[in-house]
GROMACS .gro file of C-alpha atoms in nm:
model
  368
    1UNK     CA    1   8.477  -0.901 -17.366
    2UNK     CA    2   8.306  -0.804 -17.048
    3UNK     CA    3   8.562  -0.532 -16.977
    4UNK     CA    4   8.516  -0.373 -17.319
    5UNK     CA    5   8.139  -0.375 -17.273
    6UNK     CA    6   8.166  -0.200 -16.936
    7UNK     CA    7   8.406   0.058 -17.073
    8UNK     CA    8   8.173   0.128 -17.362
    9UNK     CA    9   7.877   0.173 -17.123
   10UNK     CA   10   8.072   0.417 -16.906
   11UNK     CA   11   8.175   0.622 -17.210
   12UNK     CA   12   7.814   0.631 -17.335
   13UNK     CA   13   7.687   0.743 -16.991
   14UNK     CA   14   7.946   1.025 -16.970
   15UNK     CA   15   7.845   1.153 -17.311
   16UNK     CA   16   7.478   1.147 -17.214
   17UNK     CA   17   7.548   1.340 -16.891
   18UNK     CA   18   7.751   1.596 -17.083
   19UNK     CA   19   7.461   1.644 -17.327
   20UNK     CA   20   7.213   1.689 -17.040
   21UNK     CA   21   7.445   1.943 -16.872
   22UNK     CA   22   7.462   2.148 -17.191
   23UNK     CA   23   7.084   2.143 -17.222
   24UNK     CA   24   7.050   2.246 -16.856
   25UNK     CA   25   7.290   2.537 -16.906
   26UNK     CA   26   7.081   2.652 -17.201
   27UNK     CA   27   6.756   2.630 -17.001
   28UNK     CA   28   6.876   2.830 -16.697
   29UNK     CA   29   6.882   3.172 -16.880
   30UNK     CA   30   6.543   3.100 -17.030
   31UNK     CA   31   6.403   3.022 -16.685
   32UNK     CA   32   6.553   3.344 -16.541
   33UNK     CA   33   6.418   3.558 -16.826
   34UNK     CA   34   6.074   3.401 -16.795
   35UNK     CA   35   6.077   3.469 -16.420
   36UNK     CA   36   6.172   3.835 -16.472
   37UNK     CA   37   5.890   3.901 -16.714
   38UNK     CA   38   5.646   3.711 -16.498
   39UNK     CA   39   5.745   3.924 -16.195
   40UNK     CA   40   5.724   4.246 -16.394
   41UNK     CA   41   5.383   4.149 -16.529
   42UNK     CA   42   5.261   4.075 -16.175
   43UNK     CA   43   5.398   4.413 -16.054
   44UNK     CA   44   5.212   4.602 -16.324
   45UNK     CA   45   4.902   4.408 -16.245
   46UNK     CA   46   4.920   4.526 -15.880
   47UNK     CA   47   4.975   4.897 -15.976
   48UNK     CA   48   4.622   5.044 -16.011
   49UNK     CA   49   4.593   5.356 -16.229
   50UNK     CA   50   4.329   5.620 -16.152
   51UNK     CA   51   4.248   5.953 -16.315
   52UNK     CA   52   4.267   6.265 -16.098
   53UNK     CA   53   4.242   6.640 -16.163
   54UNK     CA   54   4.554   6.832 -16.064
   55UNK     CA   55   4.676   7.190 -16.054
   56UNK     CA   56   5.009   7.349 -15.976
   57UNK     CA   57   5.027   7.573 -15.672
   58UNK     CA   58   5.069   7.944 -15.742
   59UNK     CA   59   5.240   8.215 -15.545
   60UNK     CA   60   5.150   8.582 -15.512
   61UNK     CA   61   5.271   8.884 -15.321
   62UNK     CA   62   4.986   8.981 -15.088
   63UNK     CA   63   4.927   9.190 -14.781
   64UNK     CA   64   4.843   8.985 -14.472
   65UNK     CA   65   4.501   9.061 -14.329
   66UNK     CA   66   4.343   9.062 -13.987
   67UNK     CA   67   3.969   9.007 -13.944
   68UNK     CA   68   3.759   9.204 -13.698
   69UNK     CA   69   3.389   9.276 -13.649
   70UNK     CA   70   3.279   9.629 -13.731
   71UNK     CA   71   2.960   9.835 -13.717
   72UNK     CA   72   2.822  10.023 -14.015
   73UNK     CA   73   2.743  10.391 -13.956
   74UNK     CA   74   2.637  10.674 -14.184
   75UNK     CA   75   2.836  10.992 -14.227
   76UNK     CA   76   2.511  11.172 -14.151
   77UNK     CA   77   2.242  11.007 -13.940
   78UNK     CA   78   2.007  11.154 -13.683
   79UNK     CA   79   1.696  11.090 -13.478
   80UNK     CA   80   1.465  11.381 -13.562
   81UNK     CA   81   1.258  11.507 -13.269
   82UNK     CA   82   1.042  11.807 -13.185
   83UNK     CA   83   1.176  12.096 -12.979
   84UNK     CA   84   0.839  12.167 -12.823
   85UNK     CA   85   0.531  11.987 -12.694
   86UNK     CA   86   0.233  11.965 -12.923
   87UNK     CA   87  -0.021  11.766 -13.121
   88UNK     CA   88   0.074  11.639 -13.467
   89UNK     CA   89  -0.134  11.814 -13.731
   90UNK     CA   90   0.039  11.681 -14.042
   91UNK     CA   91   0.281  11.408 -14.158
   92UNK     CA   92   0.449  11.475 -14.492
   93UNK     CA   93   0.668  11.169 -14.554
   94UNK     CA   94   0.620  10.803 -14.640
   95UNK     CA   95   0.808  10.515 -14.476
   96UNK     CA   96   1.149  10.462 -14.636
   97UNK     CA   97   1.115  10.769 -14.856
   98UNK     CA   98   1.414  10.960 -14.992
   99UNK     CA   99   1.400  11.322 -14.883
  100UNK     CA  100   1.595  11.644 -14.941
  101UNK     CA  101   1.735  11.893 -14.695
  102UNK     CA  102   1.463  12.136 -14.583
  103UNK     CA  103   1.169  11.910 -14.675
  104UNK     CA  104   0.879  11.941 -14.429
  105UNK     CA  105   0.839  11.616 -14.235
  106UNK     CA  106   0.593  11.688 -13.953
  107UNK     CA  107   0.386  11.986 -13.839
  108UNK     CA  108   0.228  12.051 -13.498
  109UNK     CA  109  -0.093  12.239 -13.418
  110UNK     CA  110   0.004  12.607 -13.408
  111UNK     CA  111  -0.307  12.825 -13.447
  112UNK     CA  112  -0.236  13.003 -13.119
  113UNK     CA  113   0.123  13.073 -13.217
  114UNK     CA  114   0.013  13.204 -13.556
  115UNK     CA  115  -0.224  13.444 -13.383
  116UNK     CA  116   0.053  13.566 -13.154
  117UNK     CA  117   0.282  13.622 -13.450
  118UNK     CA  118   0.013  13.823 -13.632
  119UNK     CA  119  -0.054  14.023 -13.318
  120UNK     CA  120   0.316  14.097 -13.273
  121UNK     CA  121   0.347  14.201 -13.637
  122UNK     CA  122   0.059  14.450 -13.601
  123UNK     CA  123   0.210  14.586 -13.284
  124UNK     CA  124   0.543  14.628 -13.465
  125UNK     CA  125   0.372  14.820 -13.749
  126UNK     CA  126   0.227  15.070 -13.502
  127UNK     CA  127   0.561  15.112 -13.327
  128UNK     CA  128   0.726  15.169 -13.666
  129UNK     CA  129   0.471  15.435 -13.758
  130UNK     CA  130   0.522  15.619 -13.425
  131UNK     CA  131   0.895  15.603 -13.473
  132UNK     CA  132   0.881  15.734 -13.832
  133UNK     CA  133   0.650  16.029 -13.732
  134UNK     CA  134   0.857  16.141 -13.437
  135UNK     CA  135   1.193  16.089 -13.606
  136UNK     CA  136   1.122  16.398 -13.820
  137UNK     CA  137   1.028  16.600 -13.512
  138UNK     CA  138   1.327  16.492 -13.309
  139UNK     CA  139   1.545  16.793 -13.234
  140UNK     CA  140   1.273  17.049 -13.312
  141UNK     CA  141   1.165  17.078 -12.949
  142UNK     CA  142   0.824  16.925 -13.015
  143UNK     CA  143   0.942  16.589 -12.871
  144UNK     CA  144   1.211  16.544 -12.617
  145UNK     CA  145   1.513  16.327 -12.675
  146UNK     CA  146   1.403  16.102 -12.388
  147UNK     CA  147   1.063  16.041 -12.549
  148UNK     CA  148   1.225  15.964 -12.885
  149UNK     CA  149   1.470  15.726 -12.722
  150UNK     CA  150   1.174  15.548 -12.562
  151UNK     CA  151   1.005  15.513 -12.905
  152UNK     CA  152   1.329  15.370 -13.044
  153UNK     CA  153   1.348  15.121 -12.760
  154UNK     CA  154   0.986  15.018 -12.807
  155UNK     CA  155   1.043  14.960 -13.180
  156UNK     CA  156   1.342  14.738 -13.107
  157UNK     CA  157   1.149  14.539 -12.846
  158UNK     CA  158   0.859  14.486 -13.085
  159UNK     CA  159   1.098  14.357 -13.352
  160UNK     CA  160   1.248  14.112 -13.103
  161UNK     CA  161   0.900  13.998 -13.004
  162UNK     CA  162   0.810  13.928 -13.366
  163UNK     CA  163   1.134  13.730 -13.409
  164UNK     CA  164   1.068  13.534 -13.091
  165UNK     CA  165   0.707  13.449 -13.175
  166UNK     CA  166   0.811  13.353 -13.530
  167UNK     CA  167   1.084  13.123 -13.392
  168UNK     CA  168   0.829  12.949 -13.168
  169UNK     CA  169   0.600  12.907 -13.469
  170UNK     CA  170   0.882  12.764 -13.679
  171UNK     CA  171   0.946  12.502 -13.409
  172UNK     CA  172   0.610  12.350 -13.497
  173UNK     CA  173   0.742  12.269 -13.846
  174UNK     CA  174   0.996  11.984 -13.834
  175UNK     CA  175   1.212  11.977 -14.146
  176UNK     CA  176   1.485  11.745 -14.280
  177UNK     CA  177   1.832  11.862 -14.170
  178UNK     CA  178   2.003  11.695 -14.471
  179UNK     CA  179   1.941  11.469 -14.771
  180UNK     CA  180   1.874  11.110 -14.680
  181UNK     CA  181   1.627  10.829 -14.633
  182UNK     CA  182   1.364  10.825 -14.359
  183UNK     CA  183   1.282  10.531 -14.135
  184UNK     CA  184   0.951  10.349 -14.097
  185UNK     CA  185   0.675  10.585 -13.986
  186UNK     CA  186   0.576  10.523 -13.622
  187UNK     CA  187   0.374  10.837 -13.547
  188UNK     CA  188   0.014  10.932 -13.619
  189UNK     CA  189  -0.175  11.249 -13.690
  190UNK     CA  190  -0.343  11.382 -13.376
  191UNK     CA  191  -0.083  11.220 -13.149
  192UNK     CA  192   0.051  11.430 -12.862
  193UNK     CA  193   0.430  11.443 -12.847
  194UNK     CA  194   0.671  11.586 -12.595
  195UNK     CA  195   0.980  11.791 -12.662
  196UNK     CA  196   1.268  11.557 -12.752
  197UNK     CA  197   1.042  11.267 -12.849
  198UNK     CA  198   1.159  11.070 -13.156
  199UNK     CA  199   0.956  11.141 -13.468
  200UNK     CA  200   1.162  10.981 -13.746
  201UNK     CA  201   1.518  10.870 -13.817
  202UNK     CA  202   1.710  10.995 -14.121
  203UNK     CA  203   2.022  10.828 -14.263
  204UNK     CA  204   2.233  10.948 -14.553
  205UNK     CA  205   2.317  10.617 -14.725
  206UNK     CA  206   2.538  10.776 -14.990
  207UNK     CA  207   2.839  10.781 -14.755
  208UNK     CA  208   2.887  10.497 -14.507
  209UNK     CA  209   3.161  10.402 -14.262
  210UNK     CA  210   3.261  10.083 -14.084
  211UNK     CA  211   3.387  10.142 -13.731
  212UNK     CA  212   3.592   9.874 -13.555
  213UNK     CA  213   3.853   9.818 -13.286
  214UNK     CA  214   4.201   9.698 -13.386
  215UNK     CA  215   4.445   9.533 -13.147
  216UNK     CA  216   4.747   9.747 -13.063
  217UNK     CA  217   4.984   9.484 -13.211
  218UNK     CA  218   4.854   9.568 -13.559
  219UNK     CA  219   4.838   9.946 -13.526
  220UNK     CA  220   5.194   9.998 -13.657
  221UNK     CA  221   5.103   9.796 -13.970
  222UNK     CA  222   4.819  10.021 -14.090
  223UNK     CA  223   4.795  10.379 -14.208
  224UNK     CA  224   4.545  10.622 -14.355
  225UNK     CA  225   4.434  10.479 -14.688
  226UNK     CA  226   4.495  10.115 -14.592
  227UNK     CA  227   4.248   9.881 -14.761
  228UNK     CA  228   3.963   9.711 -14.577
  229UNK     CA  229   3.727   9.453 -14.725
  230UNK     CA  230   3.378   9.462 -14.576
  231UNK     CA  231   3.238   9.109 -14.600
  232UNK     CA  232   2.871   9.013 -14.636
  233UNK     CA  233   2.859   8.648 -14.526
  234UNK     CA  234   2.509   8.601 -14.665
  235UNK     CA  235   2.601   8.718 -15.015
  236UNK     CA  236   2.963   8.780 -15.122
  237UNK     CA  237   2.837   8.990 -15.413
  238UNK     CA  238   2.738   9.254 -15.158
  239UNK     CA  239   3.090   9.269 -15.013
  240UNK     CA  240   3.251   9.608 -15.073
  241UNK     CA  241   3.592   9.768 -15.034
  242UNK     CA  242   3.673  10.048 -14.795
  243UNK     CA  243   3.977  10.248 -14.693
  244UNK     CA  244   4.084  10.375 -14.354
  245UNK     CA  245   4.008  10.746 -14.312
  246UNK     CA  246   4.057  10.790 -13.937
  247UNK     CA  247   4.273  10.629 -13.668
  248UNK     CA  248   4.195  10.688 -13.301
  249UNK     CA  249   4.428  10.883 -13.074
  250UNK     CA  250   4.421  10.658 -12.766
  251UNK     CA  251   4.442  10.284 -12.700
  252UNK     CA  252   4.173  10.151 -12.466
  253UNK     CA  253   4.352  10.039 -12.150
  254UNK     CA  254   4.103   9.758 -12.088
  255UNK     CA  255   4.083   9.600 -12.434
  256UNK     CA  256   4.422   9.719 -12.568
  257UNK     CA  257   4.253   9.821 -12.891
  258UNK     CA  258   4.243  10.139 -13.097
  259UNK     CA  259   3.927  10.270 -13.270
  260UNK     CA  260   3.949  10.275 -13.650
  261UNK     CA  261   3.710  10.417 -13.911
  262UNK     CA  262   3.705  10.313 -14.277
  263UNK     CA  263   3.487  10.466 -14.547
  264UNK     CA  264   3.303  10.238 -14.788
  265UNK     CA  265   3.387  10.307 -15.150
  266UNK     CA  266   3.029  10.260 -15.266
  267UNK     CA  267   2.689  10.134 -15.167
  268UNK     CA  268   2.524  10.142 -15.505
  269UNK     CA  269   2.322   9.828 -15.437
  270UNK     CA  270   2.181   9.989 -15.119
  271UNK     CA  271   2.226   9.655 -14.941
  272UNK     CA  272   2.428   9.785 -14.648
  273UNK     CA  273   2.257   9.990 -14.378
  274UNK     CA  274   2.374  10.173 -14.066
  275UNK     CA  275   2.367   9.955 -13.758
  276UNK     CA  276   2.467   9.635 -13.940
  277UNK     CA  277   2.753   9.419 -13.815
  278UNK     CA  278   3.008   9.324 -14.079
  279UNK     CA  279   3.335   9.133 -14.089
  280UNK     CA  280   3.615   9.371 -14.183
  281UNK     CA  281   3.938   9.228 -14.329
  282UNK     CA  282   4.209   9.486 -14.274
  283UNK     CA  283   4.512   9.471 -14.506
  284UNK     CA  284   4.840   9.509 -14.318
  285UNK     CA  285   5.142   9.685 -14.466
  286UNK     CA  286   5.397   9.399 -14.437
  287UNK     CA  287   5.356   9.222 -14.772
  288UNK     CA  288   5.473   8.862 -14.818
  289UNK     CA  289   5.481   8.583 -15.079
  290UNK     CA  290   5.190   8.346 -15.026
  291UNK     CA  291   5.114   8.007 -15.188
  292UNK     CA  292   4.760   7.940 -15.306
  293UNK     CA  293   4.589   7.618 -15.416
  294UNK     CA  294   4.224   7.539 -15.496
  295UNK     CA  295   4.018   7.490 -15.183
  296UNK     CA  296   3.899   7.153 -15.315
  297UNK     CA  297   4.254   7.016 -15.280
  298UNK     CA  298   4.232   7.023 -14.900
  299UNK     CA  299   4.157   6.692 -14.728
  300UNK     CA  300   4.015   6.732 -14.379
  301UNK     CA  301   4.046   6.463 -14.114
  302UNK     CA  302   4.094   6.425 -13.740
  303UNK     CA  303   4.469   6.476 -13.770
  304UNK     CA  304   4.435   6.808 -13.949
  305UNK     CA  305   4.458   6.932 -14.306
  306UNK     CA  306   4.648   6.759 -14.585
  307UNK     CA  307   4.682   6.750 -14.963
  308UNK     CA  308   4.796   6.492 -15.217
  309UNK     CA  309   5.111   6.607 -15.393
  310UNK     CA  310   5.185   6.433 -15.726
  311UNK     CA  311   5.536   6.351 -15.851
  312UNK     CA  312   5.610   6.115 -16.142
  313UNK     CA  313   5.248   5.996 -16.140
  314UNK     CA  314   5.269   5.893 -15.774
  315UNK     CA  315   5.063   6.077 -15.511
  316UNK     CA  316   5.199   6.157 -15.168
  317UNK     CA  317   4.983   6.280 -14.882
  318UNK     CA  318   5.144   6.574 -14.702
  319UNK     CA  319   5.024   6.777 -14.404
  320UNK     CA  320   4.970   7.150 -14.462
  321UNK     CA  321   4.895   7.457 -14.254
  322UNK     CA  322   4.601   7.645 -14.401
  323UNK     CA  323   4.553   8.022 -14.388
  324UNK     CA  324   4.263   8.231 -14.516
  325UNK     CA  325   4.031   8.135 -14.797
  326UNK     CA  326   4.006   8.388 -15.078
  327UNK     CA  327   3.737   8.303 -15.329
  328UNK     CA  328   3.788   7.944 -15.449
  329UNK     CA  329   4.149   7.935 -15.332
  330UNK     CA  330   4.304   7.878 -14.992
  331UNK     CA  331   4.628   8.012 -14.854
  332UNK     CA  332   4.895   7.755 -14.762
  333UNK     CA  333   5.122   7.876 -14.483
  334UNK     CA  334   5.333   7.560 -14.452
  335UNK     CA  335   5.381   7.225 -14.628
  336UNK     CA  336   5.401   7.310 -15.000
  337UNK     CA  337   5.625   7.484 -15.251
  338UNK     CA  338   5.502   7.698 -15.538
  339UNK     CA  339   5.623   7.433 -15.788
  340UNK     CA  340   5.422   7.149 -15.631
  341UNK     CA  341   5.129   6.993 -15.815
  342UNK     CA  342   4.833   6.887 -15.603
  343UNK     CA  343   4.528   6.671 -15.659
  344UNK     CA  344   4.212   6.886 -15.664
  345UNK     CA  345   3.955   6.622 -15.751
  346UNK     CA  346   3.953   6.244 -15.713
  347UNK     CA  347   4.129   6.216 -15.376
  348UNK     CA  348   3.881   5.954 -15.257
  349UNK     CA  349   4.030   5.705 -15.507
  350UNK     CA  350   4.387   5.740 -15.381
  351UNK     CA  351   4.563   5.483 -15.162
  352UNK     CA  352   4.919   5.349 -15.117
  353UNK     CA  353   5.065   5.203 -15.436
  354UNK     CA  354   4.822   5.369 -15.675
  355UNK     CA  355   4.947   5.536 -15.996
  356UNK     CA  356   4.767   5.845 -16.122
  357UNK     CA  357   4.691   5.977 -16.462
  358UNK     CA  358   4.659   6.356 -16.439
  359UNK     CA  359   4.413   6.586 -16.614
  360UNK     CA  360   4.398   6.966 -16.565
  361UNK     CA  361   4.168   7.081 -16.285
  362UNK     CA  362   3.880   7.304 -16.389
  363UNK     CA  363   3.704   7.502 -16.113
  364UNK     CA  364   3.328   7.477 -16.088
  365UNK     CA  365   3.201   7.781 -16.282
  366UNK     CA  366   2.908   7.817 -16.042
  367UNK     CA  367   3.158   7.905 -15.765
  368UNK     CA  368   3.380   8.136 -15.964
   0.00000   0.00000   0.00000
């Protein structure tokens, strides 16, 4: 009786253990599945999503440029001075006035010279009358050939005297040598001036040049007609284009540079004046493919320049070598491909592990 009871208990226990084992085998997959979804949920919870503005890099075939400092000059510009000493009797221009060639600018006191001219003219009239009277008698024996030759010589001398006195008188009238614009008036009526003293400066602003020195290493990469951009740092709207019209014939042995002259295409705004310094960007002939991105994409730090490149919604910070800035874009010499997409706004929110949601970058219209 006892043996049957024990055998029954053992059989019951085995069946119970088998039932628990089946239940445990059913629970293990459920536990694994629950753990997977719990881990995935935690992973998504740790991935922060931020919105950034992005734009794809673009490439363009451009001519490399070299920047130099040039000086603006006028095709025609001169310091007007008097050729003789005298006292100013009249000033016939206003400061900054536009004038025409031949306009009277300044006159000097000349009453004495006028009197001499009148006297010489009267003397010439008498000599002409003597000559005309005796010309009819020449050869008739009434007047000798020697006397007639003397009258002829006197007439010629009197004509030269009139021309000379008239030339001296004309030197007291200072006129504009060409069309242009006069400087600020710095002389006064009644002022005594010496020969060669500056009276006024005239510049023809309709045709301007920029003169600069170009290193000999670039000389082979330019030619007549090469483009030059004349930059106004204070206002880019006043920047104008120019083209090279003259290349010097000798390299300076001290600076190893060659003088270059470029003519400005226009100065309609009259904002550029002779004597100004301007940055001149000279286009070189060896064209190359260049990658451009918005300037706002550049991140500056102590280690250099970098950008955030986006791939599959994940940003990656990459170092880049930056070239020249053209408008709102900057040239990338190294670090990016033309198919790369970069973050242009929102970089401050980026950090390792972040996921981005991209929107198209729109440049600030106030800087376009």
